[in-house]
Coordinates of C-alpha atoms in Angstrom, one line a residue:
Chain Y
M1 CA -39.7 -21.3 1.3
Y2 CA -42.6 -23.3 0.1
E3 CA -41.1 -23.6 -3.4
R4 CA -37.9 -24.8 -1.8
Y5 CA -39.2 -27.3 0.7
G6 CA -42.7 -28.1 -0.5
S7 CA -41.9 -31.2 -2.5
T8 CA -39.4 -32.5 0.0
M9 CA -41.8 -32.2 2.9
Y10 CA -44.6 -33.6 0.9
G11 CA -42.3 -36.6 0.3
V12 CA -41.8 -36.8 4.1
V13 CA -45.5 -37.0 5.0
R14 CA -46.2 -39.3 2.0
R15 CA -43.9 -41.8 3.6
Y16 CA -46.0 -41.9 6.7
V17 CA -49.5 -41.9 5.2
R18 CA -50.6 -43.7 2.2
D19 CA -53.8 -41.7 1.5
A20 CA -53.1 -38.7 -0.6
A21 CA -55.8 -36.6 0.9
T22 CA -54.5 -37.2 4.4
A23 CA -51.0 -36.4 3.3
E24 CA -52.2 -33.1 1.8
D25 CA -53.8 -32.2 5.1
L26 CA -50.6 -33.0 7.0
L27 CA -48.6 -31.0 4.5
H28 CA -50.9 -28.1 5.0
D29 CA -50.8 -28.4 8.8
G30 CA -47.0 -28.7 8.8
F31 CA -46.5 -25.6 6.7
V32 CA -48.9 -23.5 8.8
T33 CA -47.0 -24.6 11.9
L34 CA -43.7 -23.9 10.2
F35 CA -44.6 -20.4 9.1
T36 CA -46.2 -19.6 12.4
H37 CA -43.2 -20.6 14.4
I38 CA -40.4 -19.7 12.1
D39 CA -38.9 -17.6 14.8
E40 CA -38.4 -20.7 16.9
Y41 CA -35.5 -21.8 14.8
R42 CA -32.4 -20.9 16.6
G43 CA -29.8 -22.1 14.1
A44 CA -29.0 -25.3 15.8
G45 CA -28.7 -27.8 13.1
S46 CA -29.8 -27.3 9.5
F47 CA -33.0 -25.5 8.7
E48 CA -34.2 -28.4 6.6
G49 CA -33.7 -30.8 9.5
W50 CA -35.7 -28.5 11.7
C51 CA -38.5 -28.5 9.1
R52 CA -38.4 -32.2 8.8
R53 CA -39.0 -32.6 12.6
I54 CA -42.0 -30.3 12.3
F55 CA -43.5 -32.4 9.5
V56 CA -42.7 -35.7 11.2
N57 CA -44.3 -34.4 14.4
T58 CA -47.3 -33.4 12.3
A59 CA -47.6 -36.9 10.8
L60 CA -47.1 -38.5 14.2
S61 CA -49.9 -36.3 15.7
H62 CA -52.2 -37.8 13.1
F63 CA -51.3 -41.3 14.1
R64 CA -51.8 -40.7 17.7
K65 CA -55.5 -40.6 17.1
K66 CA -55.4 -44.0 15.6
S67 CA -53.0 -45.8 18.0
P68 CA -51.1 -47.2 15.0
L69 CA -48.9 -49.5 17.0
N70 CA -52.0 -51.6 17.9
S71 CA -52.5 -52.3 14.2
A72 CA -48.9 -53.4 14.0
D73 CA -49.5 -55.9 16.8
D74 CA -52.4 -57.3 14.9
V75 CA -50.2 -58.3 11.9
E76 CA -49.8 -62.0 12.0
A77 CA -46.4 -63.3 12.5
F78 CA -44.5 -64.4 9.5
T79 CA -41.6 -66.7 9.1
A80 CA -38.2 -65.3 8.6
S81 CA -38.0 -64.3 5.0
R82 CA -34.9 -64.1 3.0
S83 CA -33.2 -60.8 3.3
V84 CA -33.3 -58.3 0.5
E85 CA -30.7 -59.1 -2.0
P86 CA -28.2 -56.3 -2.6
V87 CA -29.0 -56.1 -6.3
A88 CA -32.8 -55.7 -5.5
L89 CA -32.1 -52.7 -3.3
E90 CA -29.7 -51.2 -5.7
E91 CA -32.0 -51.5 -8.7
M92 CA -35.3 -50.4 -7.1
S93 CA -36.0 -46.7 -7.3
A94 CA -37.0 -44.6 -4.4
K95 CA -40.6 -44.5 -5.6
E96 CA -40.7 -48.3 -5.8
I97 CA -39.2 -48.7 -2.3
K98 CA -41.7 -46.1 -1.0
K99 CA -44.5 -48.1 -2.5
C100 CA -43.3 -51.1 -0.6
I101 CA -43.2 -49.2 2.6
D102 CA -46.7 -48.1 1.9
E103 CA -47.8 -51.7 2.2
L104 CA -46.6 -51.9 5.8
P105 CA -49.1 -51.5 8.5
D106 CA -49.1 -47.9 9.9
G107 CA -47.3 -48.8 13.1
Y108 CA -44.5 -50.6 11.3
K109 CA -44.3 -47.9 8.7
T110 CA -44.1 -45.1 11.3
I111 CA -41.3 -46.8 13.3
F112 CA -39.5 -47.8 10.2
N113 CA -39.6 -44.3 8.8
L114 CA -38.5 -42.7 12.1
H115 CA -35.5 -45.0 12.6
A116 CA -34.3 -46.1 9.2
V117 CA -35.1 -42.9 7.1
E118 CA -35.2 -40.0 9.6
G119 CA -32.5 -41.5 11.8
Y120 CA -34.2 -41.2 15.2
P121 CA -32.6 -43.5 17.8
Y122 CA -34.8 -46.0 19.6
P123 CA -35.1 -44.1 22.9
E124 CA -36.3 -41.0 21.2
I125 CA -38.8 -42.9 19.1
A126 CA -40.1 -44.5 22.3
D127 CA -40.4 -41.1 23.9
I128 CA -42.2 -39.7 20.9
L129 CA -44.6 -42.5 20.5
N130 CA -45.1 -43.1 24.2
I131 CA -44.1 -46.7 24.2
S132 CA -41.2 -48.6 25.6
E133 CA -37.9 -48.9 23.9
A134 CA -38.2 -52.6 23.8
T135 CA -41.4 -52.3 21.8
V136 CA -39.8 -49.9 19.4
R137 CA -36.9 -52.4 18.8
S138 CA -39.2 -55.4 18.2
Q139 CA -41.6 -53.4 16.0
Y140 CA -38.7 -52.1 14.0
L141 CA -37.2 -55.5 13.4
R142 CA -40.6 -56.8 12.4
A143 CA -41.1 -53.9 10.1
R144 CA -37.7 -54.4 8.4
K145 CA -38.4 -58.1 7.9
K146 CA -41.8 -57.4 6.5
L147 CA -40.5 -54.7 4.2
A148 CA -37.8 -57.1 2.9
E149 CA -40.4 -59.7 2.1
I150 CA -42.5 -57.1 0.2
M151 CA -39.5 -55.8 -1.7
N152 CA -38.5 -59.4 -2.7
L153 CA -42.1 -60.0 -3.9
V154 CA -42.1 -56.8 -6.0
Y155 CA -38.6 -57.3 -7.4
H156 CA -39.1 -61.0 -8.4
E157 CA -42.7 -61.1 -9.2
G158 CA -43.4 -57.5 -10.2
D159 CA -46.4 -57.1 -7.9
F160 CA -47.4 -57.1 -4.3
G161 CA -49.1 -60.5 -4.7
Chain H
M1 CA -27.0 -57.8 3.7
T2 CA -26.7 -56.8 7.4
G3 CA -29.5 -54.9 9.0
K4 CA -27.4 -51.8 9.4
N5 CA -26.4 -51.9 5.7
F6 CA -30.0 -52.3 4.8
D7 CA -31.0 -49.3 6.8
N8 CA -28.3 -47.2 5.3
K9 CA -29.3 -48.0 1.8
I10 CA -32.9 -47.4 2.5
R11 CA -32.0 -44.0 4.0
G12 CA -29.8 -43.2 1.1
K13 CA -32.7 -43.9 -1.3
L14 CA -35.6 -42.3 0.6
Y15 CA -34.2 -39.4 2.7
E16 CA -34.5 -37.1 -0.3
Y17 CA -37.6 -38.6 -1.7
R18 CA -39.9 -35.9 -3.1
E19 CA -43.4 -35.7 -4.4
Q20 CA -45.1 -32.7 -6.0
P21 CA -47.8 -31.4 -3.8
P22 CA -51.1 -30.3 -5.3
A23 CA -51.1 -27.0 -7.2
D24 CA -53.4 -25.2 -4.9
M25 CA -51.6 -26.2 -1.7
F26 CA -49.9 -22.9 -1.1
S27 CA -53.1 -21.0 -1.5
R28 CA -54.7 -23.2 1.1
I29 CA -51.8 -22.5 3.4
E30 CA -51.9 -18.8 2.8
K31 CA -55.6 -18.8 3.5
S32 CA -55.1 -20.6 6.8
L33 CA -52.4 -18.2 7.9
G34 CA -54.4 -15.1 7.0
G35 CA -57.8 -16.3 8.1
A36 CA -58.8 -18.4 11.0
G37 CA -55.3 -19.3 12.1
A38 CA -53.3 -22.4 12.0
P39 CA -54.9 -25.8 12.5
V40 CA -54.8 -27.7 15.8
L41 CA -52.5 -30.5 16.2
S42 CA -54.1 -33.6 17.3
A43 CA -53.3 -35.2 20.7
K44 CA -53.7 -38.7 21.8
G45 CA -55.6 -39.5 25.0
G46 CA -53.6 -41.8 27.3
S47 CA -52.2 -42.5 30.6
R48 CA -50.1 -39.3 30.6
G49 CA -53.3 -37.3 30.5
R50 CA -53.2 -35.9 26.9
L51 CA -56.4 -34.4 25.8
N52 CA -58.4 -35.1 22.7
G53 CA -61.4 -34.0 20.8
F54 CA -63.3 -31.1 22.2
F55 CA -61.4 -30.9 25.4
R56 CA -58.2 -30.4 23.5
Y57 CA -59.5 -27.1 22.2
A58 CA -60.9 -26.0 25.5
A59 CA -57.8 -26.9 27.4
A60 CA -55.6 -25.2 24.9
A61 CA -57.7 -22.1 25.0
A62 CA -57.3 -22.1 28.8
I63 CA -53.6 -22.5 28.6
V64 CA -53.1 -19.8 26.1
T65 CA -55.4 -17.3 27.7
A66 CA -53.9 -18.1 31.1
G67 CA -50.5 -17.4 29.9
I68 CA -51.6 -14.1 28.4
L69 CA -53.6 -13.1 31.4
F70 CA -50.6 -13.3 33.7
S71 CA -49.0 -10.5 31.8
L72 CA -52.0 -8.5 30.7
R73 CA -54.2 -6.0 32.2
Y74 CA -56.5 -8.4 34.1
A75 CA -54.8 -7.7 37.3
G76 CA -55.1 -9.6 40.5
L77 CA -53.6 -6.3 41.6
R78 CA -57.0 -4.8 41.5
D79 CA -58.2 -7.0 44.1
P80 CA -55.1 -8.0 46.1
G81 CA -57.3 -9.3 48.8
K82 CA -58.3 -12.4 46.9
S83 CA -56.1 -15.4 47.1
P84 CA -54.2 -16.0 43.9
A85 CA -55.6 -18.6 41.6
T86 CA -53.7 -21.7 40.6
A87 CA -53.0 -22.6 37.0
E88 CA -55.7 -25.2 37.0
Q89 CA -58.2 -22.7 38.2
I90 CA -57.3 -20.3 35.5
I91 CA -57.7 -23.0 33.0
N92 CA -61.2 -23.7 34.2
N93 CA -62.0 -20.1 34.3
V94 CA -61.0 -19.3 30.8
R95 CA -62.1 -22.6 29.2
T96 CA -64.8 -20.9 27.1
D97 CA -62.5 -18.1 25.8
K98 CA -61.5 -18.1 22.2
V99 CA -58.1 -19.5 21.6
D100 CA -55.3 -18.1 19.5
A101 CA -54.6 -21.1 17.4
G102 CA -51.0 -20.0 16.8
E103 CA -50.3 -20.0 20.6
L104 CA -52.1 -23.3 20.8
I105 CA -49.6 -24.8 18.5
L106 CA -46.8 -23.2 20.4
L107 CA -47.9 -24.9 23.5
E108 CA -48.4 -28.2 21.7
E109 CA -44.8 -27.9 20.6
E110 CA -43.8 -27.1 24.1
R111 CA -45.6 -30.2 25.2
I112 CA -43.8 -32.4 22.7
A113 CA -40.5 -30.8 23.5
S114 CA -40.9 -31.1 27.2
R115 CA -42.2 -34.6 27.0
T116 CA -45.0 -33.8 29.4
S117 CA -48.7 -33.4 29.0
N118 CA -49.2 -31.7 32.3
L119 CA -50.9 -28.5 31.4
A120 CA -50.2 -26.8 34.6
D121 CA -46.5 -27.5 34.2
I122 CA -46.6 -26.0 30.8
I123 CA -48.4 -22.9 32.0
R124 CA -45.8 -22.3 34.6
E125 CA -43.0 -23.0 32.2
V126 CA -44.3 -20.6 29.7
I127 CA -45.1 -17.9 32.2
S128 CA -41.9 -18.2 34.1
E129 CA -40.0 -17.6 30.9
D130 CA -41.8 -14.2 30.6
L131 CA -41.0 -13.1 34.1
G132 CA -37.5 -14.4 34.6
G133 CA -38.3 -17.5 36.5
N134 CA -41.1 -16.3 38.7
T135 CA -44.7 -17.2 38.2
V136 CA -47.3 -14.5 38.5
L137 CA -50.5 -15.7 39.8
S138 CA -53.6 -13.7 39.8
P139 CA -57.3 -14.3 40.3
S140 CA -59.4 -15.5 37.5
G141 CA -59.9 -12.8 34.9
A142 CA -57.1 -10.7 36.3
G143 CA -54.0 -9.5 34.8
I144 CA -51.5 -6.7 35.1
A145 CA -52.3 -3.2 34.0
A146 CA -50.6 -2.0 30.9
T147 CA -49.2 1.2 32.3
G148 CA -47.3 2.0 35.4
A149 CA -45.9 -0.2 38.1
E150 CA -48.5 -2.4 39.4
K151 CA -48.8 -4.8 42.4
A152 CA -48.6 -8.4 41.6
V153 CA -48.5 -11.6 43.6
I154 CA -45.4 -13.5 42.6
E155 CA -44.8 -17.1 43.3
S156 CA -41.2 -18.0 43.1
N157 CA -39.8 -21.3 42.1
T158 CA -39.5 -22.4 45.7
G159 CA -43.2 -21.8 46.2
T160 CA -43.0 -18.7 48.4
R161 CA -45.3 -16.0 47.5
Q162 CA -45.0 -12.3 47.9
E163 CA -46.5 -9.1 46.8
T164 CA -44.3 -7.0 44.6
L165 CA -44.3 -4.3 42.0
V166 CA -44.1 -5.2 38.3
P167 CA -42.3 -2.3 36.6
A168 CA -44.0 -0.4 33.8
G169 CA -42.8 -1.0 30.3
N170 CA -42.0 -4.7 31.0
S171 CA -42.8 -6.0 27.6
S172 CA -44.1 -9.3 28.8
S173 CA -46.0 -8.1 31.8
G174 CA -47.3 -4.7 30.9
A175 CA -48.1 -4.8 27.2
P176 CA -51.7 -5.2 26.1
R177 CA -52.5 -8.4 24.5
E178 CA -53.0 -6.8 21.1
K179 CA -49.7 -5.1 21.2
R180 CA -48.0 -8.3 22.3
K181 CA -49.6 -10.1 19.4
L182 CA -48.6 -7.4 17.0
D183 CA -45.0 -7.3 18.3
R184 CA -44.8 -11.0 18.1
S185 CA -46.3 -11.0 14.6
R186 CA -43.8 -8.4 13.5
E187 CA -41.0 -10.4 15.0
I188 CA -42.1 -13.4 13.2
E189 CA -42.5 -11.5 10.0
D190 CA -39.1 -9.8 10.4
Y191 CA -37.4 -13.1 11.2
W192 CA -39.1 -14.8 8.2
A193 CA -38.2 -11.9 5.9
T194 CA -34.6 -11.9 7.0
F195 CA -34.3 -15.6 6.8
Y196 CA -35.9 -15.8 3.3
R197 CA -33.7 -13.0 2.1
T198 CA -30.7 -14.9 3.3
I199 CA -31.9 -18.0 1.6
A200 CA -32.5 -16.1 -1.6
Q201 CA -29.1 -14.4 -1.4
E202 CA -27.4 -17.8 -0.9
E203 CA -29.3 -19.3 -3.8
S204 CA -28.5 -16.3 -5.9
R205 CA -24.8 -16.6 -5.1
G206 CA -24.8 -20.3 -5.5
R207 CA -26.4 -20.2 -8.9
K208 CA -24.5 -17.2 -10.3
G209 CA -21.3 -17.8 -8.4
K210 CA -20.9 -14.6 -6.4
K211 CA -22.3 -11.2 -6.3
L212 CA -20.7 -9.7 -9.4
A213 CA -20.1 -11.0 -12.9
A214 CA -17.6 -9.4 -15.2
S215 CA -17.2 -10.3 -18.8
L216 CA -15.0 -9.5 -21.8
Y217 CA -16.7 -9.4 -25.1
G218 CA -16.2 -8.6 -28.7
G219 CA -18.9 -7.8 -31.3
N220 CA -19.6 -7.9 -35.0
F221 CA -16.4 -9.6 -36.0
G222 CA -16.4 -10.7 -39.6
T223 CA -20.0 -9.9 -40.1
G224 CA -19.4 -8.2 -43.3
T225 CA -19.0 -4.7 -44.5
G226 CA -21.4 -2.2 -45.8
N227 CA -20.2 -1.6 -49.2
V228 CA -21.7 1.2 -51.1
T229 CA -20.6 2.1 -54.5
Y230 CA -21.5 5.3 -56.2
D231 CA -20.7 6.6 -59.6
N232 CA -20.2 10.1 -58.8
L233 CA -18.5 12.3 -56.3
A234 CA -21.7 13.5 -54.6
V235 CA -21.7 10.7 -52.1
L236 CA -18.2 11.3 -51.1
S237 CA -19.0 14.9 -50.7
A238 CA -22.1 14.1 -48.6
N239 CA -19.9 12.0 -46.3
G240 CA -17.3 14.7 -45.9
M241 CA -14.7 12.8 -47.9
L242 CA -14.2 15.7 -50.2
K243 CA -12.6 18.7 -48.7
Q244 CA -13.5 22.1 -49.8
D245 CA -10.4 22.5 -51.8
V246 CA -10.1 19.0 -53.2
S247 CA -8.0 18.5 -56.3
L248 CA -8.9 16.0 -59.0
T249 CA -5.3 16.0 -60.1
L250 CA -2.1 14.9 -58.4
P251 CA -0.9 17.4 -55.9
G252 CA 1.2 20.0 -57.5
N253 CA -0.1 19.2 -61.0
G254 CA -2.9 21.7 -61.1
P255 CA -5.0 24.2 -59.4
K256 CA -7.3 23.0 -56.6
M257 CA -10.9 23.2 -57.4
S258 CA -13.8 23.9 -55.1
R259 CA -15.9 21.0 -54.1
S260 CA -19.0 22.3 -55.8
A261 CA -17.1 22.6 -59.0
I262 CA -16.1 19.0 -59.2
I263 CA -19.5 17.5 -58.3
G264 CA -21.0 16.1 -61.3
K265 CA -17.6 15.4 -62.9
D266 CA -17.5 12.1 -64.7
I267 CA -15.3 10.5 -62.1
E268 CA -15.5 7.0 -60.7
A269 CA -16.0 7.2 -57.0
N270 CA -16.9 4.8 -54.3
L271 CA -17.5 4.8 -50.6
R272 CA -17.3 2.0 -48.1
H273 CA -18.3 1.9 -44.4
R274 CA -17.2 -1.2 -42.6
M275 CA -19.4 -2.6 -39.9
P276 CA -18.1 -1.4 -36.5
I277 CA -16.1 -3.7 -34.3
S278 CA -16.7 -3.4 -30.5
V279 CA -14.9 -4.9 -27.5
G280 CA -15.5 -4.1 -23.9
I281 CA -15.8 -5.0 -20.3
S282 CA -19.1 -5.5 -18.7
V283 CA -20.0 -5.8 -15.1
G284 CA -23.3 -7.2 -13.9
Y285 CA -24.6 -6.7 -10.4
P286 CA -27.5 -9.0 -9.5
L287 CA -30.5 -7.1 -8.1
S288 CA -32.4 -10.4 -7.6
D289 CA -32.2 -14.0 -8.6
R290 CA -33.2 -13.1 -12.2
V291 CA -32.5 -9.4 -12.7
S292 CA -29.0 -7.9 -13.0
L293 CA -27.9 -4.3 -13.6
L294 CA -25.2 -4.0 -16.2
S295 CA -22.6 -1.4 -17.0
G296 CA -19.0 -1.3 -18.1
I297 CA -17.0 0.3 -20.8
N298 CA -17.1 -0.2 -24.5
Y299 CA -14.7 0.5 -27.3
S300 CA -15.8 0.7 -30.9
Y301 CA -13.8 1.1 -34.1
L302 CA -15.4 2.5 -37.2
Y303 CA -13.7 2.5 -40.5
S304 CA -14.8 4.3 -43.6
S305 CA -13.0 4.7 -46.9
G306 CA -13.8 6.6 -50.0
S307 CA -11.9 7.0 -53.2
H308 CA -12.2 8.4 -56.7
T309 CA -10.2 8.5 -59.8
L310 CA -8.3 11.5 -60.9
E311 CA -9.2 13.5 -64.0
N312 CA -7.1 12.6 -66.9
A313 CA -5.3 10.0 -64.8
P314 CA -7.5 6.9 -64.8
N315 CA -4.8 4.7 -63.1
S316 CA -4.5 7.1 -60.3
R317 CA -6.8 7.5 -57.3
R318 CA -7.3 9.7 -54.5
K319 CA -8.3 7.9 -51.3
V320 CA -9.6 9.1 -48.0
I321 CA -9.6 6.8 -45.0
R322 CA -11.5 7.8 -41.9
E323 CA -10.9 5.9 -38.7
Q324 CA -13.0 6.7 -35.7
H325 CA -12.4 5.4 -32.1
Y326 CA -15.3 5.6 -29.7
L327 CA -15.5 4.9 -26.0
G328 CA -18.8 4.4 -24.5
I329 CA -20.5 3.6 -21.2
P330 CA -23.3 1.2 -21.5
L331 CA -26.1 0.9 -19.0
G332 CA -28.6 -1.9 -19.1
V333 CA -30.6 -4.6 -17.4
S334 CA -30.7 -8.3 -18.0
Y335 CA -33.5 -10.7 -17.1
S336 CA -32.8 -14.4 -16.8
F337 CA -35.9 -16.4 -17.8
Y338 CA -34.3 -19.8 -17.7
S339 CA -31.4 -21.1 -15.7
N340 CA -29.9 -24.4 -14.7
R341 CA -26.4 -25.6 -13.7
V342 CA -25.1 -25.2 -17.2
L343 CA -27.2 -22.9 -19.3
N344 CA -28.6 -19.5 -18.5
L345 CA -30.9 -17.8 -21.0
Y346 CA -31.7 -14.1 -20.7
V347 CA -32.7 -11.0 -22.4
R348 CA -30.8 -7.8 -22.2
G349 CA -31.8 -4.2 -22.9
G350 CA -30.2 -0.9 -22.4
G351 CA -28.5 2.0 -23.9
M352 CA -25.1 3.5 -24.4
I353 CA -23.5 6.9 -24.6
E354 CA -20.4 7.0 -26.7
K355 CA -17.8 9.7 -27.3
A356 CA -15.4 9.9 -30.3
V357 CA -12.0 10.0 -28.6
N358 CA -10.0 10.0 -31.8
V359 CA -10.9 10.5 -35.4
R360 CA -8.2 10.5 -38.1
E361 CA -8.6 11.1 -41.7
R362 CA -5.8 10.1 -44.2
E363 CA -5.7 11.4 -47.7
I364 CA -3.7 9.3 -50.1
Y365 CA -2.9 10.0 -53.7
E366 CA -2.0 6.8 -55.5
T367 CA -0.4 6.7 -58.9
P368 CA 1.3 3.8 -60.7
N369 CA 4.6 5.3 -59.9
S370 CA 4.2 7.1 -56.6
G371 CA 1.9 8.2 -53.9
T372 CA 1.6 10.9 -51.3
E373 CA -0.2 10.7 -48.0
S374 CA -1.3 13.3 -45.5
S375 CA -3.4 12.9 -42.4
E376 CA -5.1 15.0 -39.9
T377 CA -6.9 14.5 -36.6
I378 CA -10.4 15.7 -36.4
R379 CA -12.1 16.7 -33.3
V380 CA -15.7 15.4 -33.1
K381 CA -17.9 17.1 -30.6
G382 CA -20.9 15.7 -29.0
F383 CA -22.0 12.2 -28.0
Q384 CA -23.5 9.3 -29.8
P385 CA -26.4 7.8 -28.0
S386 CA -27.8 4.5 -28.8
I387 CA -30.2 1.8 -27.5
D388 CA -30.0 -1.9 -27.9
A389 CA -31.7 -5.2 -27.1
S390 CA -30.5 -8.7 -27.3
L391 CA -31.1 -12.3 -26.4
G392 CA -28.3 -14.0 -24.5
A393 CA -27.2 -17.5 -23.8
N394 CA -24.5 -18.2 -21.2
I395 CA -23.0 -21.7 -21.0
S396 CA -21.0 -22.5 -17.9
I397 CA -17.8 -24.3 -18.9
V398 CA -16.1 -24.5 -15.5
K399 CA -17.2 -23.3 -12.1
G400 CA -17.4 -19.5 -12.2
V401 CA -16.6 -19.2 -15.9
G402 CA -19.0 -19.1 -18.8
L403 CA -19.1 -18.4 -22.5
Y404 CA -21.9 -16.3 -23.8
V405 CA -23.3 -15.1 -27.1
E406 CA -25.8 -12.2 -27.5
P407 CA -27.4 -11.6 -30.9
G408 CA -29.4 -8.5 -30.9
V409 CA -30.2 -5.2 -32.5
A410 CA -29.0 -1.7 -31.9
Y411 CA -30.3 1.7 -32.9
Y412 CA -28.1 4.8 -33.2
F413 CA -29.8 8.1 -32.9
E414 CA -29.2 10.7 -35.5
N415 CA -26.7 13.2 -34.5
T416 CA -25.3 15.7 -36.9
T417 CA -22.2 16.3 -34.7
Q418 CA -20.9 12.9 -35.5
K419 CA -18.9 12.0 -38.6
T420 CA -20.6 9.7 -41.1
S421 CA -20.0 6.0 -40.6
Y422 CA -21.7 2.7 -41.0
R423 CA -23.9 3.8 -38.1
T424 CA -25.1 6.9 -39.8
D425 CA -26.0 4.9 -43.0
N426 CA -27.5 2.1 -41.0
P427 CA -28.9 3.4 -37.8
T428 CA -30.6 0.2 -37.0
N429 CA -28.3 -2.7 -37.3
F430 CA -27.9 -6.3 -36.2
T431 CA -25.2 -7.0 -33.6
V432 CA -23.6 -10.2 -32.4
R433 CA -21.6 -10.2 -29.2
V434 CA -19.6 -13.1 -27.8
G435 CA -17.7 -13.1 -24.6
V436 CA -16.4 -14.8 -21.5
R437 CA -18.1 -14.2 -18.2
F438 CA -16.5 -14.6 -14.8
N439 CA -18.4 -14.8 -11.5
L440 CA -16.4 -12.8 -9.0

C-alpha cells in the first residue's frame, strides 16, 4: 500500500507545506493513521479518495497550530492582476505550478488546495477550518489572484522576482 | 480564462502530482506502528474548546480510558451504592493514565467527523455505539467484570437511569481490555491483509490481463541440423540403423549378412540427426505478481536418417529413416523481473517428461533404376526426462495478446530405452521458442 500510494500522498502533503522536513512528518503521521484505521474504510467512494482525506486532515492539523489564515490576512492587498493566459497554464508543468503555489501564504495555499485541487466545497472548507464561508470565499479569490500573478511572473520572466 | 476554467485546469495538473518520499520513510512508519504507537494529531485551541499541547494528551488519555472503562472490568457494579460518574468526571479521574495512541487518533477522527470538540459528547457517542445506544456510567475506576452477567447502571438516551444486567460474553462490555485490543488488532490486520490481497490481485489481473495465460509456441525451427558423416558402418550400427540381418546388396541379390560381418567393410556411410522441432500449448497460472506456474502439452518431432552404399553397386544406396513423435508434459515456473505496459521480461525453468508415442523406421533401397521400401513401427518403452531453462521476453501487441521469444538451453537425461536421435548425440542443446500468449 505504501508503494502504491506513497508518492501520491507525499505529493498531497507537499502541496500544503513547503518545508520538506515538515512534509515528511506529515506523510509519516498520515500513513500511521491510515494503517491504524484501515478498518474504518467502508467502501464508500474510492480508497484513494479516502486516503487523500486522511492526509489532507493531517496537513490541516498541522496548520491549526499556526492559525494560517491570520497570515493570509496579513498579505497586503494587490491590484487586480491580469489573469493567467491559457497558454501559460497549458505550458507549465505540474511541478512549476506547484512551485508557484508554494509561494502563496499558508492560508491562501491551504484554501486554494482544498477547493481548487481537492474539490472541497466552500461550506465544508469553512467547517474544516472553523471559519465562515464568506471568509473562505474571499480568501480563495485572493489566493487565485495571487497565484495567477505569480504564474505570470514565472512564465514571462522565468523567476519569482 | 474564467475562474472555473482556471480551477479545472489547475486541478487537472495537480491532482495527480507526485513526489518521491525519502527512502527511509517506510521504515520510520513501521517503527512507529510497531513501537510507541501512532503520533498524535495536533489540535487547535479555540472558541469551540479544542485542546492543545499537554492537555491534548491528557484529555485524549481520559477519553480513551473512559471509553474502555465502561466496558471493562472496573465495575461500578462492585459498588452500586455510589452515584454514577459523569463523562467529565471520568476524564478527570483517568487523566494521568497512559493513552493508547491509536485510540487517541480514532477519537480525533471522530471529532473531525462529528464537527464537535466536546469531549463528553464524544465519549457518549463512542460508548453508546458499544452498547446499542445506551450509555453505561460507572464510578471512577470502575468497569464491568469480564465474566458473567453483571449489574450496571445504564443511562438511556432520554437521560433516565436504571440498574440492569449486562450479559456475559458481550464483546464490548465483558471483554478484558487486552482481549479487546487483541481482537481489534486482529480485525485490523485481517482487514488490511484482505484489502491488500484484493489490491494485489487486481493489480496482477490488470497487468497480466486475467488469471490464466495460454500460449501457442514452436521451437527450433530452421536452426540447422546435426550432420554427422562417418566413413564406415559402425556408426550406423551404433545408432541402430543396421538391422541384424542387413544386406549390403539389393534385396534378392544375395544372402543377408550378419551385422557384425559387415562392420569394417569399406562402404561409404553417413548418419544425420536433425534438430528436433517442438510445438505446444502452455498454460500459466500466476501465483503472485511475478511468479507463474507453467504446464501444458508439448509435441516434438525427431528425424534421423542414415545411409550407406551397397557393395559392388556404388550408385545404389540403402537408406534408413527414423521418425520419432514425442508427447510431453512440461512443468515449470517463470519469474518476471521486469514488466511494464508493453514489455515483460522473465526467466523460466522447469522440466518435462516425454513419451515416444510413435516411432517409425523406413528402409529404402535406391538404385538408378528402381527402389524398394519397407517400414515398421517400433515401440519405444520408457520416458525421456529433460530439464530446461530460458530467458523470455513478451511483447504486448494488443490488449490481452502478446508475442514472446524464449532462447534457452535444455538437457536430456541419458536413457537407454530411447532410440538414438539428435538428443542422444547432443544431450545439452540450445533451444529457441517463439509463441503467442493470450491472457484469458
